[in-house]
PDB file of C-alpha atoms in Angstrom:
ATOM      1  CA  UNK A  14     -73.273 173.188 107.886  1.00  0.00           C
ATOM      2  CA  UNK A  15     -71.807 176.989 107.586  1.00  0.00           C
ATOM      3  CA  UNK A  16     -74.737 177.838 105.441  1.00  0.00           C
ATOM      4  CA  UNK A  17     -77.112 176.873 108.592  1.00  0.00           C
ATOM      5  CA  UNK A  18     -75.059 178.783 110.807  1.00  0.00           C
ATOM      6  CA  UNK A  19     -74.906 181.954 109.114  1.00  0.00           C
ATOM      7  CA  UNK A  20     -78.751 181.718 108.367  1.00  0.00           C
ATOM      8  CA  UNK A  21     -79.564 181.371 112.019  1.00  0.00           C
ATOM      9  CA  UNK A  22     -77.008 183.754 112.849  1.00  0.00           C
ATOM     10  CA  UNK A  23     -79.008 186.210 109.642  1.00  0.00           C
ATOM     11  CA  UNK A  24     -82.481 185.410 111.726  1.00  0.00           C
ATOM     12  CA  UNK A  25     -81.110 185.916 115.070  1.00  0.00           C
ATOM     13  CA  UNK A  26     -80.175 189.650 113.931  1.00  0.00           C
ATOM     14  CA  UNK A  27     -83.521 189.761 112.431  1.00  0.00           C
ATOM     15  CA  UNK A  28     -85.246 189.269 115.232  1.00  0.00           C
ATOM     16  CA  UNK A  29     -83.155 191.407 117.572  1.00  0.00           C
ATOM     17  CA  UNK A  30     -83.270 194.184 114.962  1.00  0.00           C
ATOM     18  CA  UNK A  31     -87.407 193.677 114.574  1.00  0.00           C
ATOM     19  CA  UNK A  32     -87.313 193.149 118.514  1.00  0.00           C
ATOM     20  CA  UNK A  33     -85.456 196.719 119.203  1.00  0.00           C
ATOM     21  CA  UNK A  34     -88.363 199.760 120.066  1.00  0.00           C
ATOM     22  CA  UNK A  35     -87.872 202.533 118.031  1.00  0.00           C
ATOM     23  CA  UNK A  36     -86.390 205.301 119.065  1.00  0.00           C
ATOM     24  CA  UNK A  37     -88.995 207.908 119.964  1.00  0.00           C
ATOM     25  CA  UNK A  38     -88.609 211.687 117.946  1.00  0.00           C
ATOM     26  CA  UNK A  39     -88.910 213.829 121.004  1.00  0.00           C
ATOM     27  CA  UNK A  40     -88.739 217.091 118.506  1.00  0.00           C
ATOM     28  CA  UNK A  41     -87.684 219.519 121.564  1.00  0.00           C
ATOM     29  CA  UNK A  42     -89.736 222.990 121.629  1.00  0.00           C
ATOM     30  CA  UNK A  43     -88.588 225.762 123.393  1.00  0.00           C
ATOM     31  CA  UNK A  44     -90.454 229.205 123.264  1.00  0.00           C
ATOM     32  CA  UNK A  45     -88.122 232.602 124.328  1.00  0.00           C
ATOM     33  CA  UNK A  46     -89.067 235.990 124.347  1.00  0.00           C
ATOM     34  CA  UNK A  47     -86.544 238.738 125.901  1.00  0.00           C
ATOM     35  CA  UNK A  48     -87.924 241.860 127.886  1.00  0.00           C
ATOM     36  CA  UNK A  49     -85.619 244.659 129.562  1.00  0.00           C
ATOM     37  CA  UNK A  50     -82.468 242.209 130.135  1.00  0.00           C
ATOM     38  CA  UNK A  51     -84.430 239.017 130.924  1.00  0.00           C
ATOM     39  CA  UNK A  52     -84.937 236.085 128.642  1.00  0.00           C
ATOM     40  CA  UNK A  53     -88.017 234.085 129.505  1.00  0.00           C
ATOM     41  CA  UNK A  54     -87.890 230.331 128.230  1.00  0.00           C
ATOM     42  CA  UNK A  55     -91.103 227.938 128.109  1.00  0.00           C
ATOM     43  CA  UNK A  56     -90.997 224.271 127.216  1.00  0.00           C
ATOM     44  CA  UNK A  57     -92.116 221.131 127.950  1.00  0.00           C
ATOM     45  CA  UNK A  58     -90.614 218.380 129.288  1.00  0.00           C
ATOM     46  CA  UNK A  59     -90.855 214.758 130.344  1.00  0.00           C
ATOM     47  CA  UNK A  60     -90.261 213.783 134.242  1.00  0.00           C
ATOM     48  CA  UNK A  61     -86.808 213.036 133.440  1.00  0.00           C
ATOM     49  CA  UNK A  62     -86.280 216.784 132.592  1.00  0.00           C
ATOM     50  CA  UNK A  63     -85.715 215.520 128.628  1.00  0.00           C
ATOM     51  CA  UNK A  64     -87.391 218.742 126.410  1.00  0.00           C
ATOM     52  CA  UNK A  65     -89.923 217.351 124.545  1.00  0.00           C
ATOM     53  CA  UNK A  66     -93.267 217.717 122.426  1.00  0.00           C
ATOM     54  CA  UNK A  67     -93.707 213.689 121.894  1.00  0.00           C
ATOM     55  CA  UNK A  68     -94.824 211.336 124.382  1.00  0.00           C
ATOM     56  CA  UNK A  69     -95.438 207.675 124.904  1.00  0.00           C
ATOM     57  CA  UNK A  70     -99.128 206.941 126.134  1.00  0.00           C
ATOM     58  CA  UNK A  71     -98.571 207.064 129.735  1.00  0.00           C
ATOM     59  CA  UNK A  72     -96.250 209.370 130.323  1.00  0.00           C
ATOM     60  CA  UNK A  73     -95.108 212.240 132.624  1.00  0.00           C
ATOM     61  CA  UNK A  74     -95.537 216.039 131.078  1.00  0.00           C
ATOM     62  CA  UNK A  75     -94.001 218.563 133.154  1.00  0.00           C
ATOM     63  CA  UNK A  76     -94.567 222.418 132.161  1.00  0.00           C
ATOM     64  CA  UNK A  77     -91.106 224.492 132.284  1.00  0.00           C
ATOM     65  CA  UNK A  78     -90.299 228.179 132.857  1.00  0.00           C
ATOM     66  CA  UNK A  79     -87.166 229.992 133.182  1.00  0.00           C
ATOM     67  CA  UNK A  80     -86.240 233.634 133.708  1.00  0.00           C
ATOM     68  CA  UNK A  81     -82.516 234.381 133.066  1.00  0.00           C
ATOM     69  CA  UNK A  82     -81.269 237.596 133.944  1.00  0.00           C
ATOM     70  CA  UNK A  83     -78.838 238.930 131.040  1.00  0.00           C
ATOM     71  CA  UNK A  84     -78.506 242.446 132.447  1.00  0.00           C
ATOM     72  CA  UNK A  85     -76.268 243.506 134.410  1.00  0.00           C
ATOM     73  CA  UNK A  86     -78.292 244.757 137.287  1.00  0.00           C
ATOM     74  CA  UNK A  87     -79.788 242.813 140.178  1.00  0.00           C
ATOM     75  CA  UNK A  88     -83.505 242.598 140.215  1.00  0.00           C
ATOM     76  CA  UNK A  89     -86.283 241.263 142.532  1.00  0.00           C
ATOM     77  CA  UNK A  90     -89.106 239.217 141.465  1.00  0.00           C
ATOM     78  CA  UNK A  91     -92.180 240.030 142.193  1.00  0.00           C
ATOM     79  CA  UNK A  92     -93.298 236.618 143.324  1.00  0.00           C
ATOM     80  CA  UNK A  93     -96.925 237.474 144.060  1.00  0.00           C
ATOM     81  CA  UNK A  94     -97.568 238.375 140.843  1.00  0.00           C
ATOM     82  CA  UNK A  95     -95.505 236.574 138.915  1.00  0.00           C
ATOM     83  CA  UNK A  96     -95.421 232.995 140.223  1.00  0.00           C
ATOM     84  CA  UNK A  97     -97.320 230.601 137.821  1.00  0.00           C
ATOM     85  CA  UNK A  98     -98.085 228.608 140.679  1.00  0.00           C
ATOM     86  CA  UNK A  99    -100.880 230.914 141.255  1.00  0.00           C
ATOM     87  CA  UNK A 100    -102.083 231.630 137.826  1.00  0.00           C
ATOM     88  CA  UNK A 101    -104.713 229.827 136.965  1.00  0.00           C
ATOM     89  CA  UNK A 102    -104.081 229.181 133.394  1.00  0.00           C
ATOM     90  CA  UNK A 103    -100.741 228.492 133.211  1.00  0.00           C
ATOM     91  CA  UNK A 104     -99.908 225.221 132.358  1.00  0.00           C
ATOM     92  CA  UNK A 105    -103.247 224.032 130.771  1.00  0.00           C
ATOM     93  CA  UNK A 106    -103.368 221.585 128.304  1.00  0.00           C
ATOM     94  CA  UNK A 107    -105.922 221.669 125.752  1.00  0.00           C
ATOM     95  CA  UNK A 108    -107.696 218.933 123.318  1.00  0.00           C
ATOM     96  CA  UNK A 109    -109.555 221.076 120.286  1.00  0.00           C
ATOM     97  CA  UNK A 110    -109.874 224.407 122.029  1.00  0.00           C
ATOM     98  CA  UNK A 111    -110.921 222.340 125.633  1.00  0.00           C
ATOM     99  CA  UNK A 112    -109.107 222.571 128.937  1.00  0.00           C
ATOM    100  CA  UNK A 113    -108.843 218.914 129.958  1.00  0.00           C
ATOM    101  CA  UNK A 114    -106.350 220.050 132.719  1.00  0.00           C
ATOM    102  CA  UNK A 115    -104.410 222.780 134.867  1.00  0.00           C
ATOM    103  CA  UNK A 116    -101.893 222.357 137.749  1.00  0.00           C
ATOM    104  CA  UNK A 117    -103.144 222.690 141.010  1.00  0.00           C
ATOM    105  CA  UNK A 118    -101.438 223.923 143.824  1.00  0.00           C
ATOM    106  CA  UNK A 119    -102.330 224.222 147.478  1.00  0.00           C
ATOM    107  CA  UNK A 120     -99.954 226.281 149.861  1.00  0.00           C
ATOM    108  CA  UNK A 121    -100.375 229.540 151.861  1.00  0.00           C
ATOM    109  CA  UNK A 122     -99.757 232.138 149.498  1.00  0.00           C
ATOM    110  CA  UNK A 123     -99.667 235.174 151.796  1.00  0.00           C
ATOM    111  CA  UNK A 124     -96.544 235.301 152.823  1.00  0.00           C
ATOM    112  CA  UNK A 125     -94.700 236.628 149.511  1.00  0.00           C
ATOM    113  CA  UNK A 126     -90.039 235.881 149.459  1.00  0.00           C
ATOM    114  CA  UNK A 127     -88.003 238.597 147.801  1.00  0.00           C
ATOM    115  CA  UNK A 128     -86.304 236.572 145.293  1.00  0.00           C
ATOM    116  CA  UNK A 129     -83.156 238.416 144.364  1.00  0.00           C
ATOM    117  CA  UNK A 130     -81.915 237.572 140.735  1.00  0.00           C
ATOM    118  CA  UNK A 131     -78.864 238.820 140.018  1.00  0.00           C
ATOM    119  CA  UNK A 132     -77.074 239.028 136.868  1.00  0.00           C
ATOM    120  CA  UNK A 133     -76.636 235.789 135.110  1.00  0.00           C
ATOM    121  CA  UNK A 134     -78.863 233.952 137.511  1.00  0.00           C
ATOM    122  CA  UNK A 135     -82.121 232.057 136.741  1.00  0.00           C
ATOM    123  CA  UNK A 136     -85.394 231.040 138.345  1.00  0.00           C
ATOM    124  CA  UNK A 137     -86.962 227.707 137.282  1.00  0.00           C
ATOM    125  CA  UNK A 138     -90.569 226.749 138.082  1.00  0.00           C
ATOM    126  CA  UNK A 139     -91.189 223.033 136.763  1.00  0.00           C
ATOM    127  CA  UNK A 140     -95.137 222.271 136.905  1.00  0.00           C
ATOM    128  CA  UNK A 141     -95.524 218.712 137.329  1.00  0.00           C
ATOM    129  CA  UNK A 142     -98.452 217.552 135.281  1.00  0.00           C
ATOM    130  CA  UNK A 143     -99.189 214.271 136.784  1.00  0.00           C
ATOM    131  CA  UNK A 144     -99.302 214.877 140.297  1.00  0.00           C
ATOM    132  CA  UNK A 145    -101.425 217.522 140.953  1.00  0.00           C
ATOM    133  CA  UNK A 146    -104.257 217.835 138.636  1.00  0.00           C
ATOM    134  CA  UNK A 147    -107.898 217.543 137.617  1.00  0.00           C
ATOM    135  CA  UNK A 148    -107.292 215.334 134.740  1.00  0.00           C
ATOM    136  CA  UNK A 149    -104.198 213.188 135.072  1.00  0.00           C
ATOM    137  CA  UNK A 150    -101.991 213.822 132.091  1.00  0.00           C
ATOM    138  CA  UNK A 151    -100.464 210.571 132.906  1.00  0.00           C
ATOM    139  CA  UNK A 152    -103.451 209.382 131.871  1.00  0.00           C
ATOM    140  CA  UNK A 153    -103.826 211.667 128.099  1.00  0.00           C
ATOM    141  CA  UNK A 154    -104.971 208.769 125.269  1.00  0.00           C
ATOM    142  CA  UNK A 155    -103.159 209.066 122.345  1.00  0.00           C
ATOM    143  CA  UNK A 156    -104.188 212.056 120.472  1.00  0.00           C
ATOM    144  CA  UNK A 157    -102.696 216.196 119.659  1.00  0.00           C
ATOM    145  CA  UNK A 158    -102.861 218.723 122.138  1.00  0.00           C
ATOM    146  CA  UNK A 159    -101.489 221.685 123.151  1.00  0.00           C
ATOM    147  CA  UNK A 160     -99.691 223.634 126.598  1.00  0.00           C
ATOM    148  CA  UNK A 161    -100.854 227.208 127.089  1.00  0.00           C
ATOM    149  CA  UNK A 162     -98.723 229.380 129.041  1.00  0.00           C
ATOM    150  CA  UNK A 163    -100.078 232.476 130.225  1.00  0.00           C
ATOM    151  CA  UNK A 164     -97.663 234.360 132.305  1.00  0.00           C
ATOM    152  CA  UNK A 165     -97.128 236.829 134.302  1.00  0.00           C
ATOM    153  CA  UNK A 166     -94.329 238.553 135.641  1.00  0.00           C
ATOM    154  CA  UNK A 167     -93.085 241.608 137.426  1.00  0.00           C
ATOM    155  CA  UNK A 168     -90.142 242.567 139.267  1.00  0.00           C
ATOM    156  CA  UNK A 169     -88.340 245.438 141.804  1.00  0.00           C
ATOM    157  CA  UNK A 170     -85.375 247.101 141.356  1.00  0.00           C
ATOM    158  CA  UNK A 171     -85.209 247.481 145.426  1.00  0.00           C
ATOM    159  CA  UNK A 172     -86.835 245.193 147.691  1.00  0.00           C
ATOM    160  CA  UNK A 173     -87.191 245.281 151.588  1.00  0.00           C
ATOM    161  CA  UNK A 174     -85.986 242.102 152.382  1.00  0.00           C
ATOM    162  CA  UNK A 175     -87.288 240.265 155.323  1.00  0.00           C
ATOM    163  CA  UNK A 176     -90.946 241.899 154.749  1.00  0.00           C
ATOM    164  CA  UNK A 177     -94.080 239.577 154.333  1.00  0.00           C
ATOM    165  CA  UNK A 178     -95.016 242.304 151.865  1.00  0.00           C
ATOM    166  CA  UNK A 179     -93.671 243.546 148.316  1.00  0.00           C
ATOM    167  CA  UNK A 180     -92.963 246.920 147.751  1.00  0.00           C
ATOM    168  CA  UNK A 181     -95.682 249.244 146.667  1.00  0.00           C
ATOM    169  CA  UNK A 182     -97.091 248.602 143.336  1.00  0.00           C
ATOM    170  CA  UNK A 183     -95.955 252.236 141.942  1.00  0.00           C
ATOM    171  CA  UNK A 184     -92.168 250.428 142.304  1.00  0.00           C
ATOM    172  CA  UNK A 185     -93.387 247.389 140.483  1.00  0.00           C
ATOM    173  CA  UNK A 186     -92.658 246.917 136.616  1.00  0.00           C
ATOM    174  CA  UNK A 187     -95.004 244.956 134.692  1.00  0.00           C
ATOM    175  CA  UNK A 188     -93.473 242.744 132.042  1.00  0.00           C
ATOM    176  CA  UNK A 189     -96.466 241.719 128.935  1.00  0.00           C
ATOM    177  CA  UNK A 190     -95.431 238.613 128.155  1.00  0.00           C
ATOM    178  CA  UNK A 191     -96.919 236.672 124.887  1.00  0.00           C
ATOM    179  CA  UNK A 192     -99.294 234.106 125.466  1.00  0.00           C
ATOM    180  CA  UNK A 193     -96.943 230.963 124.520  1.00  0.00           C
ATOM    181  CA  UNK A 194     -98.652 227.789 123.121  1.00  0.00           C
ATOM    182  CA  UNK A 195     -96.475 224.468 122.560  1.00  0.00           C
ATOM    183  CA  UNK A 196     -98.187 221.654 120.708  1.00  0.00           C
ATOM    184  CA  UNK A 197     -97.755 217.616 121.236  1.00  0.00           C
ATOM    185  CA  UNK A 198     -98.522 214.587 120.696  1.00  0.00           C
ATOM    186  CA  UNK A 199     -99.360 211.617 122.808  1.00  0.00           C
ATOM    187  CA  UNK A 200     -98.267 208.253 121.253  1.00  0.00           C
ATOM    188  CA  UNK A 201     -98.320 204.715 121.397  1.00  0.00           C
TER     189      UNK A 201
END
């Protein structure tokens, strides 16, 4: 009678074990580059804000940049030109050298904050994939692709606050940021 007990009690813990998903390798990405005292971050992510490059079919992809200001001056972001809302590439995920998809954003884009940034301080701008698209990457069948980020950014080091209008351009300093690429994959 033990010997029955302990086998059902063996293929009970078989079948749990054999019944448990496996735990998914996210392999977390994250892409920095530093440029006069700010350190620019790019990642991907899933909708629970959990850094990833490996996704179950279905799932949320959300595009992620930071700027952290290590310097010890205050600076003002040049939101017109730096925003990735309004760039047009950034964001785009790609199957074999195609754009299947970009974020898409519609707001008034004329009036333009002064964003002040002080030391230590970040900015976050989370693209949501699955919302607002042409392609929904909720949607992505299994397969490898890739995120291209493309970005832009400038910032002030005076700002007229309270001005629907940046300073003049001559005041404006141009970061060249690398063109950042994070692959993934899209699994059952």
């Amino acid at each position: 009678m033990k010997f029955f007990a302990k086998l059902i009690f063996l293929l009970v813990c078989v079948v749990f074990v054999a019944c448990q998903e496996e735990p998914l390798d996210r392999k977390p990405v994250s892409l920095l580059e530093e440029h006069e005292g700010l350190k620019f971050t790019f990642n991907i992510e899933t909708a629970d804000g959990e850094c990833a490059t490996v996704y179950r079919l279905g799932e949320g992809i959300v595009s992620h940049f930071n700027v952290l200001n290590i310097s010890s001056d205050t600076i003002y972001v040049s939101y017109s030109y730096s925003n990735p809302y309004t760039n047009d590439t950034f964001g785009a995920i790609f199957l074999n050298g195609y754009s299947l998809y970009r974020p898409i954003f519609n707001y008034d884009t004329s009036f333009v904050p002064c964003h002040h940034l002080a030391p230590g301080e970040s900015l976050d701008w989370r693209l949501n994939n699955p919302e607002d698209d042409i392609i929904s990457a909720r949607y992505l069948p299994v397969g490898h692709y890739y995120v291209d980020f493309v970005p832009n950014f400038a910032y002030h080091t005076a700002c007229r606050c309270g001005v629907a209008t940046e300073v003049t351009d001559s005041e404006m300093r141009v970061i060249d940021l690398d063109r950042q690429m994070i692959e993934f994959d899209v699994v059952e």
